PDB file of C-alpha atoms in Angstrom:
ATOM      1  CA  UNK A   1      68.165  63.189 155.770  1.00  0.00           C
ATOM      2  CA  UNK A   2      66.434  61.691 152.736  1.00  0.00           C
ATOM      3  CA  UNK A   3      69.371  59.484 151.606  1.00  0.00           C
ATOM      4  CA  UNK A   4      69.717  57.892 155.040  1.00  0.00           C
ATOM      5  CA  UNK A   5      65.969  57.285 155.204  1.00  0.00           C
ATOM      6  CA  UNK A   6      66.153  55.390 151.901  1.00  0.00           C
ATOM      7  CA  UNK A   7      69.245  53.448 152.949  1.00  0.00           C
ATOM      8  CA  UNK A   8      67.329  52.023 155.908  1.00  0.00           C
ATOM      9  CA  UNK A   9      64.390  50.975 153.768  1.00  0.00           C
ATOM     10  CA  UNK A  10      66.071  49.758 150.629  1.00  0.00           C
ATOM     11  CA  UNK A  11      67.408  46.287 149.923  1.00  0.00           C
ATOM     12  CA  UNK A  12      70.235  45.947 147.427  1.00  0.00           C
ATOM     13  CA  UNK A  13      71.248  43.329 144.893  1.00  0.00           C
ATOM     14  CA  UNK A  14      74.892  42.349 144.457  1.00  0.00           C
ATOM     15  CA  UNK A  15      75.354  44.798 141.587  1.00  0.00           C
ATOM     16  CA  UNK A  16      74.330  47.697 143.844  1.00  0.00           C
ATOM     17  CA  UNK A  17      70.890  48.256 142.319  1.00  0.00           C
ATOM     18  CA  UNK A  18      67.903  48.390 144.638  1.00  0.00           C
ATOM     19  CA  UNK A  19      65.847  45.263 145.126  1.00  0.00           C
ATOM     20  CA  UNK A  20      63.084  46.767 147.229  1.00  0.00           C
ATOM     21  CA  UNK A  21      61.986  50.225 148.320  1.00  0.00           C
ATOM     22  CA  UNK A  22      59.211  50.653 150.854  1.00  0.00           C
ATOM     23  CA  UNK A  23      57.924  53.842 152.434  1.00  0.00           C
ATOM     24  CA  UNK A  24      55.748  53.676 155.505  1.00  0.00           C
ATOM     25  CA  UNK A  25      53.968  57.026 155.442  1.00  0.00           C
ATOM     26  CA  UNK A  26      54.560  58.551 152.034  1.00  0.00           C
ATOM     27  CA  UNK A  27      54.906  57.812 148.348  1.00  0.00           C
ATOM     28  CA  UNK A  28      58.161  56.471 146.949  1.00  0.00           C
ATOM     29  CA  UNK A  29      60.087  59.299 145.265  1.00  0.00           C
ATOM     30  CA  UNK A  30      59.376  59.345 141.528  1.00  0.00           C
ATOM     31  CA  UNK A  31      63.033  58.950 140.422  1.00  0.00           C
ATOM     32  CA  UNK A  32      63.109  55.477 142.023  1.00  0.00           C
ATOM     33  CA  UNK A  33      60.117  54.183 140.051  1.00  0.00           C
ATOM     34  CA  UNK A  34      60.800  53.061 136.460  1.00  0.00           C
ATOM     35  CA  UNK A  35      59.065  55.541 134.131  1.00  0.00           C
ATOM     36  CA  UNK A  36      56.784  52.995 132.378  1.00  0.00           C
ATOM     37  CA  UNK A  37      55.481  51.796 135.764  1.00  0.00           C
ATOM     38  CA  UNK A  38      54.947  55.366 136.984  1.00  0.00           C
ATOM     39  CA  UNK A  39      53.117  56.173 133.746  1.00  0.00           C
ATOM     40  CA  UNK A  40      50.867  53.115 134.122  1.00  0.00           C
ATOM     41  CA  UNK A  41      49.969  54.020 137.704  1.00  0.00           C
ATOM     42  CA  UNK A  42      49.306  57.640 136.759  1.00  0.00           C
ATOM     43  CA  UNK A  43      47.045  56.601 133.868  1.00  0.00           C
ATOM     44  CA  UNK A  44      45.123  53.769 135.550  1.00  0.00           C
ATOM     45  CA  UNK A  45      45.207  54.818 139.223  1.00  0.00           C
ATOM     46  CA  UNK A  46      45.588  58.622 139.135  1.00  0.00           C
ATOM     47  CA  UNK A  47      44.653  59.229 142.767  1.00  0.00           C
ATOM     48  CA  UNK A  48      46.967  56.589 144.238  1.00  0.00           C
ATOM     49  CA  UNK A  49      50.661  56.501 145.142  1.00  0.00           C
ATOM     50  CA  UNK A  50      53.307  53.791 144.999  1.00  0.00           C
ATOM     51  CA  UNK A  51      54.351  52.943 148.561  1.00  0.00           C
ATOM     52  CA  UNK A  52      56.415  49.834 147.799  1.00  0.00           C
ATOM     53  CA  UNK A  53      58.238  48.489 144.787  1.00  0.00           C
ATOM     54  CA  UNK A  54      60.139  45.230 144.601  1.00  0.00           C
ATOM     55  CA  UNK A  55      62.329  43.940 141.798  1.00  0.00           C
ATOM     56  CA  UNK A  56      62.303  40.157 141.473  1.00  0.00           C
ATOM     57  CA  UNK A  57      64.083  37.920 138.968  1.00  0.00           C
ATOM     58  CA  UNK A  58      61.411  38.206 136.288  1.00  0.00           C
ATOM     59  CA  UNK A  59      58.923  40.760 137.605  1.00  0.00           C
ATOM     60  CA  UNK A  60      58.349  43.999 139.464  1.00  0.00           C
ATOM     61  CA  UNK A  61      55.773  44.084 142.239  1.00  0.00           C
ATOM     62  CA  UNK A  62      54.220  47.440 143.075  1.00  0.00           C
ATOM     63  CA  UNK A  63      52.001  48.196 146.065  1.00  0.00           C
ATOM     64  CA  UNK A  64      49.727  51.229 146.015  1.00  0.00           C
ATOM     65  CA  UNK A  65      48.580  53.175 149.057  1.00  0.00           C
ATOM     66  CA  UNK A  66      45.121  51.549 148.899  1.00  0.00           C
ATOM     67  CA  UNK A  67      46.705  48.075 149.273  1.00  0.00           C
ATOM     68  CA  UNK A  68      46.344  47.090 145.605  1.00  0.00           C
ATOM     69  CA  UNK A  69      49.370  45.192 144.322  1.00  0.00           C
ATOM     70  CA  UNK A  70      50.328  45.301 140.654  1.00  0.00           C
ATOM     71  CA  UNK A  71      52.759  43.058 138.761  1.00  0.00           C
ATOM     72  CA  UNK A  72      54.878  44.029 135.766  1.00  0.00           C
ATOM     73  CA  UNK A  73      57.261  41.946 133.680  1.00  0.00           C
ATOM     74  CA  UNK A  74      60.927  42.916 133.196  1.00  0.00           C
ATOM     75  CA  UNK A  75      59.892  44.991 130.157  1.00  0.00           C
ATOM     76  CA  UNK A  76      57.522  46.947 132.438  1.00  0.00           C
ATOM     77  CA  UNK A  77      54.350  45.532 130.850  1.00  0.00           C
ATOM     78  CA  UNK A  78      51.444  45.122 133.268  1.00  0.00           C
ATOM     79  CA  UNK A  79      50.759  41.406 133.801  1.00  0.00           C
ATOM     80  CA  UNK A  80      48.214  41.372 136.612  1.00  0.00           C
ATOM     81  CA  UNK A  81      47.268  41.960 140.217  1.00  0.00           C
ATOM     82  CA  UNK A  82      48.355  40.216 143.396  1.00  0.00           C
ATOM     83  CA  UNK A  83      46.015  39.576 146.296  1.00  0.00           C
TER      84      UNK A  83
END
């Protein structure tokens, strides 16, 4: 089922929040993506999907299904691309 699929692909921090979610063949479910990040992707990359999201100490890293990687600060402001 869906919950078990996520449990296998999701890393957790000590407080129980997810650290990383990665989907191999489909987009990450919208409820797992912070709304400001989802809004940014929808506005700037409307034909692409988030296939990986990682929460780091000070940033979020988001990978789109075309391989483009975006970086956001902890306030969900876009700060650049990763190669």
